[in-house]
Short mmCIF file of C-alpha atoms and ligand atoms in Angstrom, two decimals:
data_model
loop_
_atom_site.label_atom_id
_atom_site.label_comp_id
_atom_site.label_asym_id
_atom_site.label_seq_id
_atom_site.Cartn_x
_atom_site.Cartn_y
_atom_site.Cartn_z
CA MET M 267 -14.71 8.52 3.06
CA LEU M 268 -13.04 10.43 5.88
CA THR M 269 -11.16 13.71 6.21
CA ILE M 270 -8.92 14.05 9.24
CA SER M 271 -7.95 17.67 9.83
CA SER M 272 -5.20 18.86 12.17
CA VAL M 273 -5.98 16.23 14.76
CA GLY M 274 -4.14 16.25 18.07
CA ARG M 275 -4.22 13.92 21.06
CA ARG M 276 -2.65 14.66 24.42
CA PHE M 277 -3.10 12.14 27.23
CA PRO M 278 -3.90 13.22 30.80
CA ASP M 279 -0.30 12.56 31.87
CA GLY M 280 0.87 15.21 29.41
CA THR M 281 2.06 12.82 26.67
CA VAL M 282 1.42 14.36 23.28
CA ALA M 283 0.79 11.30 21.10
CA LEU M 284 -0.37 13.16 17.99
CA ARG M 285 0.05 16.70 16.78
CA ASP M 286 -1.56 18.35 13.79
CA ALA M 287 -2.20 15.15 11.85
CA SER M 288 -4.18 15.49 8.62
CA LEU M 289 -5.13 12.71 6.26
CA ARG M 290 -7.78 11.95 3.70
CA LEU M 291 -9.13 8.45 3.39
CA GLU M 292 -10.73 7.52 0.08
CA SER M 293 -13.24 4.73 -0.21
CA GLY M 294 -11.50 1.56 -1.41
CA ASP M 295 -8.07 2.77 -0.31
CA PHE M 296 -5.36 0.62 1.20
CA ILE M 297 -3.28 2.89 3.43
CA ALA M 298 -0.25 1.87 5.45
CA LEU M 299 0.44 4.04 8.51
CA LEU M 300 4.17 3.63 8.89
CA GLY M 301 6.32 4.96 11.71
CA PRO M 302 8.58 4.03 14.63
CA SER M 303 7.24 2.62 17.90
CA GLY M 304 5.47 5.21 20.03
CA CYS M 305 4.83 7.68 17.20
CA GLY M 306 1.06 7.59 17.62
CA LYS M 307 -0.04 5.03 15.01
CA SER M 308 -2.36 3.13 17.37
CA THR M 309 -3.65 6.42 18.74
CA LEU M 310 -4.59 7.58 15.24
CA LEU M 311 -6.27 4.25 14.54
CA ARG M 312 -8.29 4.52 17.75
CA LEU M 313 -9.40 8.02 16.77
CA ILE M 314 -10.55 6.72 13.38
CA SER M 315 -12.41 3.83 15.05
CA GLY M 316 -14.21 6.19 17.43
CA LEU M 317 -12.76 4.36 20.48
CA ASP M 318 -11.00 7.60 21.40
CA ARG M 319 -11.59 11.29 20.73
CA PRO M 320 -9.16 14.01 19.63
CA ASP M 321 -8.39 17.08 21.77
CA ALA M 322 -7.80 19.19 18.70
CA GLY M 323 -8.86 19.10 15.08
CA ARG M 324 -11.68 17.09 13.61
CA LEU M 325 -12.74 13.97 11.76
CA ASP M 326 -15.35 14.49 9.05
CA TRP M 327 -17.04 11.43 7.59
CA ASP M 328 -18.52 11.67 4.13
CA GLY M 329 -22.27 11.61 4.39
CA GLY M 330 -22.01 13.33 7.76
CA ARG M 331 -22.05 10.28 10.01
CA ALA M 332 -19.41 7.97 11.39
CA PRO M 333 -19.76 4.30 10.46
CA ALA M 334 -21.84 2.22 12.87
CA ALA M 335 -20.09 -0.35 15.07
CA GLY M 336 -20.36 -3.24 12.61
CA GLU M 337 -19.18 -1.10 9.70
CA ILE M 338 -15.69 -0.91 11.17
CA GLY M 339 -13.62 -4.04 11.69
CA PHE M 340 -10.59 -4.02 14.00
CA VAL M 341 -7.69 -6.49 13.96
CA PHE M 342 -4.94 -6.30 16.59
CA GLN M 343 -1.41 -7.67 16.79
CA ASP M 344 -2.61 -10.47 19.07
CA ALA M 345 -5.41 -12.56 17.64
CA THR M 346 -7.32 -12.03 20.95
CA LEU M 347 -9.42 -15.18 20.51
CA LEU M 348 -11.45 -16.85 23.25
CA PRO M 349 -9.19 -19.85 24.03
CA TRP M 350 -12.01 -22.22 24.94
CA ALA M 351 -14.19 -21.42 21.92
CA THR M 352 -13.98 -22.98 18.45
CA ALA M 353 -12.95 -20.93 15.41
CA GLU M 354 -16.60 -20.81 14.42
CA ASP M 355 -17.70 -19.53 17.82
CA ASN M 356 -14.96 -16.90 17.86
CA VAL M 357 -16.11 -15.58 14.49
CA PHE M 358 -19.75 -15.75 15.58
CA LEU M 359 -19.06 -13.52 18.61
CA PRO M 360 -19.57 -10.05 17.04
CA LEU M 361 -22.88 -11.19 15.55
CA ARG M 362 -23.94 -12.85 18.81
CA LEU M 363 -23.23 -9.61 20.68
CA ARG M 364 -25.60 -7.88 18.30
CA GLY M 365 -28.36 -10.35 18.96
CA VAL M 366 -28.08 -12.50 15.81
CA SER M 367 -29.03 -16.13 16.41
CA ARG M 368 -26.51 -18.89 15.79
CA GLN M 369 -28.74 -20.26 13.06
CA ASN M 370 -29.04 -16.95 11.21
CA ALA M 371 -25.31 -16.31 11.57
CA ALA M 372 -24.19 -19.75 10.36
CA THR M 373 -23.78 -18.90 6.66
CA ASP M 374 -21.94 -15.64 7.31
CA VAL M 375 -19.62 -17.28 9.84
CA ARG M 376 -18.75 -20.12 7.47
CA SER M 377 -18.16 -17.81 4.54
CA ALA M 378 -15.95 -15.47 6.61
CA LEU M 379 -13.82 -18.48 7.63
CA ALA M 380 -13.71 -19.69 4.02
CA ARG M 381 -12.58 -16.23 2.86
CA VAL M 382 -9.50 -16.43 5.06
CA GLY M 383 -8.69 -19.98 3.93
CA LEU M 384 -10.00 -21.80 7.00
CA ALA M 385 -12.81 -23.90 5.53
CA GLY M 386 -12.63 -27.22 7.39
CA PHE M 387 -11.23 -25.66 10.59
CA GLU M 388 -14.56 -24.42 11.94
CA GLN M 389 -14.42 -26.70 14.98
CA SER M 390 -10.75 -26.15 15.81
CA ARG M 391 -9.81 -24.35 19.00
CA PRO M 392 -7.11 -21.65 19.08
CA ARG M 393 -4.47 -23.90 20.68
CA GLN M 394 -4.90 -26.40 17.84
CA LEU M 395 -4.11 -23.69 15.28
CA SER M 396 -0.80 -22.07 14.27
CA GLY M 397 -0.13 -18.38 14.91
CA GLY M 398 -0.93 -17.56 11.29
CA MET M 399 -4.19 -19.50 11.43
CA ARG M 400 -5.20 -17.78 14.65
CA MET M 401 -4.64 -14.44 12.93
CA ARG M 402 -6.81 -15.67 10.05
CA VAL M 403 -9.60 -16.41 12.54
CA SER M 404 -9.15 -12.91 13.94
CA ILE M 405 -9.48 -11.42 10.45
CA ALA M 406 -12.57 -13.54 9.77
CA ARG M 407 -14.09 -12.24 13.02
CA ALA M 408 -13.47 -8.67 11.84
CA LEU M 409 -15.01 -9.40 8.43
CA VAL M 410 -18.13 -11.22 9.60
CA THR M 411 -20.10 -7.99 10.05
CA ARG M 412 -19.12 -6.91 6.50
CA PRO M 413 -17.29 -3.72 7.49
CA ARG M 414 -16.73 -0.85 5.06
CA LEU M 415 -13.53 -0.02 6.86
CA LEU M 416 -10.97 -2.46 8.21
CA LEU M 417 -8.46 -1.12 10.75
CA MET M 418 -5.44 -3.35 11.32
CA ASP M 419 -2.90 -2.61 14.05
CA GLU M 420 0.36 -4.45 13.30
CA PRO M 421 -1.56 -7.69 12.75
CA PHE M 422 1.39 -9.65 11.33
CA ALA M 423 4.18 -8.26 13.52
CA ALA M 424 4.40 -11.34 15.73
CA LEU M 425 4.42 -13.89 12.88
CA ASP M 426 7.44 -15.50 11.27
CA GLU M 427 8.51 -14.08 7.93
CA PHE M 428 7.22 -17.01 5.84
CA THR M 429 3.79 -16.85 7.42
CA ARG M 430 3.79 -13.06 7.20
CA HIS M 431 4.45 -13.06 3.45
CA ARG M 432 1.65 -15.54 2.92
CA LEU M 433 -0.82 -13.53 4.99
CA GLN M 434 0.17 -10.29 3.24
CA GLN M 435 -0.48 -11.91 -0.12
CA ASP M 436 -3.81 -13.31 1.04
CA LEU M 437 -4.84 -9.96 2.55
CA ILE M 438 -4.38 -8.30 -0.84
CA ALA M 439 -6.58 -10.93 -2.48
CA LEU M 440 -9.17 -10.42 0.25
CA TRP M 441 -9.11 -6.63 -0.14
CA GLN M 442 -9.52 -6.98 -3.92
CA SER M 443 -12.45 -9.37 -3.58
CA ILE M 444 -14.43 -7.55 -0.88
CA GLY M 445 -13.52 -4.00 -1.85
CA CYS M 446 -13.41 -2.53 1.65
CA THR M 447 -11.11 0.28 2.77
CA ILE M 448 -8.08 -0.75 4.81
CA VAL M 449 -5.87 1.26 7.17
CA PHE M 450 -2.94 -0.94 8.12
CA VAL M 451 -0.50 0.09 10.87
CA THR M 452 3.03 -1.22 10.60
CA HIS M 453 6.59 -0.32 11.54
CA SER M 454 7.96 -2.38 8.64
CA ILE M 455 8.98 -0.48 5.52
CA TYR M 456 8.93 -3.75 3.54
CA GLU M 457 5.42 -4.58 4.65
CA ALA M 458 4.12 -1.08 3.90
CA ALA M 459 5.76 -1.12 0.46
CA PHE M 460 4.29 -4.49 -0.42
CA LEU M 461 0.73 -3.88 0.74
CA ALA M 462 -0.29 -0.28 0.44
CA ARG M 463 -1.55 1.95 -2.32
CA ARG M 464 -0.51 4.89 -0.16
CA VAL M 465 2.20 4.80 2.45
CA VAL M 466 1.64 7.48 5.09
CA LEU M 467 4.85 8.13 6.95
CA MET M 468 4.73 9.40 10.54
CA THR M 469 7.46 11.16 12.49
CA PRO M 470 8.61 10.06 15.96
CA ARG M 471 6.62 11.38 18.92
CA PRO M 472 4.78 13.65 18.95
CA GLY M 473 3.46 12.00 15.82
CA ARG M 474 2.87 14.10 12.79
CA ILE M 475 2.31 12.97 9.26
CA ALA M 476 5.62 13.54 7.49
CA CYS M 477 4.65 12.65 3.94
CA GLU M 478 2.80 10.27 1.75
CA ILE M 479 4.23 7.97 -0.90
CA ALA M 480 1.94 6.56 -3.58
CA SER M 481 2.51 3.09 -5.00
CA THR M 482 1.60 1.70 -8.39
CA LEU M 483 2.73 -1.85 -7.56
CA VAL M 484 0.23 -4.63 -8.02
CA PRO M 485 1.23 -6.97 -5.19
CA GLY M 486 1.69 -10.54 -6.38
CA PRO M 487 3.89 -13.57 -5.67
CA GLU M 488 6.81 -12.09 -7.66
CA THR M 489 6.48 -8.48 -6.49
CA ARG M 490 9.20 -8.71 -3.86
CA LEU M 491 11.68 -9.75 -6.54
CA GLU M 492 10.90 -6.84 -8.84
CA PRO M 493 12.97 -3.66 -9.29
CA GLY M 494 9.82 -1.55 -8.76
CA TYR M 495 9.48 -2.96 -5.25
CA ALA M 496 13.14 -2.30 -4.43
CA ALA M 497 12.75 1.27 -5.74
CA LEU M 498 9.69 1.85 -3.58
CA VAL M 499 11.47 0.50 -0.49
CA ALA M 500 14.35 2.88 -1.28
CA ASP M 501 11.96 5.84 -1.67
CA ILE M 502 10.31 5.11 1.67
CA THR M 503 13.67 4.57 3.39
CA HIS M 504 14.89 7.90 2.06
CA ALA M 505 11.74 9.70 3.22
CA MET M 506 12.06 8.01 6.61
CA GLY M 507 15.61 9.33 6.95
CA GLN M 508 14.42 12.85 6.18
CA ALA M 509 11.50 12.58 8.59
CA LEU M 510 13.87 11.49 11.38
CA GLU M 511 16.29 14.30 10.57
CA HIS M 512 13.58 16.97 10.78
CA ALA M 513 11.81 15.48 13.80
P1 ADP E 763 2.45 3.47 18.32
O1 ADP E 763 1.21 2.70 18.07
O2 ADP E 763 2.92 4.25 17.13
O3 ADP E 763 3.57 2.62 18.86
P2 ADP E 763 0.83 4.77 20.36
O4 ADP E 763 -0.21 5.48 19.58
O5 ADP E 763 0.45 3.52 21.02
O6 ADP E 763 2.14 4.57 19.44
O7 ADP E 763 1.38 5.74 21.48
C1 ADP E 763 1.91 7.03 21.21
C2 ADP E 763 2.51 7.62 22.48
O8 ADP E 763 1.47 7.88 23.41
C3 ADP E 763 3.47 6.68 23.17
O9 ADP E 763 4.50 7.45 23.73
C4 ADP E 763 2.63 6.04 24.24
O10 ADP E 763 3.43 5.65 25.35
C5 ADP E 763 1.68 7.15 24.61
N1 ADP E 763 0.36 6.69 25.06
C6 ADP E 763 -0.48 5.84 24.43
N2 ADP E 763 -1.63 5.69 25.11
C7 ADP E 763 -1.50 6.42 26.23
C8 ADP E 763 -2.33 6.67 27.36
N3 ADP E 763 -3.55 6.13 27.47
N4 ADP E 763 -1.85 7.51 28.34
C9 ADP E 763 -0.62 8.07 28.23
N5 ADP E 763 0.21 7.89 27.19
C10 ADP E 763 -0.21 7.08 26.21
MG1 MG E 764 0.83 0.69 18.33
#
């Protein structure tokens, strides 16, 4: 889908957020970008989204063109919902901004909310919903334009562990049913190990890609109890130690 070659990003104040980062994104992938705070994960995600441009290197999209706005969905750590608007209206927003009428959007909005388990909560406002439910609305809003690529920047970092596990499990089911490509930023080894097909490990600033660890786990309710999961966590932890040592 996308080849990222030797990409660098230096901000005007001299901060080098990324240096020589290369990565290939396959269609249907689930990649976790894992690294410590400040290593350039969000910067790399913004480069992929087209919100920011690299100073060095290049991004080559298969087919020669970057996805259009609606083909990329973005989910942030904060749900960033309009507080006065209902769940339905929050999910409708990206379609409204593109000129789709409320009537024409109605089916897509309802099905996006149903996909994230919020059927029946269409008329609820953010303050009436739990943190996990607000994040579900945020994911529905990202899905409503049917993106090919879903970029998620530490979406579950602010949730309690019980809610986080539930959302991780549901995200896998969602990914399997809609078949989009996901790049998921996290600083949690456990989260990366549970979710991703490929864990891409980044070094501390200036961020480089240290290595990649492939997973063959099929995430399910029992996965976290299995020896294969513990082994993967150990592999990633070991690689993390080496990346820190050589940084
Ligand atoms: P991460 O998401 O891994 O925590 P970021 O990609 O947000 O890291 O940031 C990488 C580094 O670049 C950090 O040191 C951050 O302070 C710095 N940075 C991010 N955006 C800017 C900016 N617009 N101007 C200057 N420095 C920035
Ligand atoms: Mg970040």
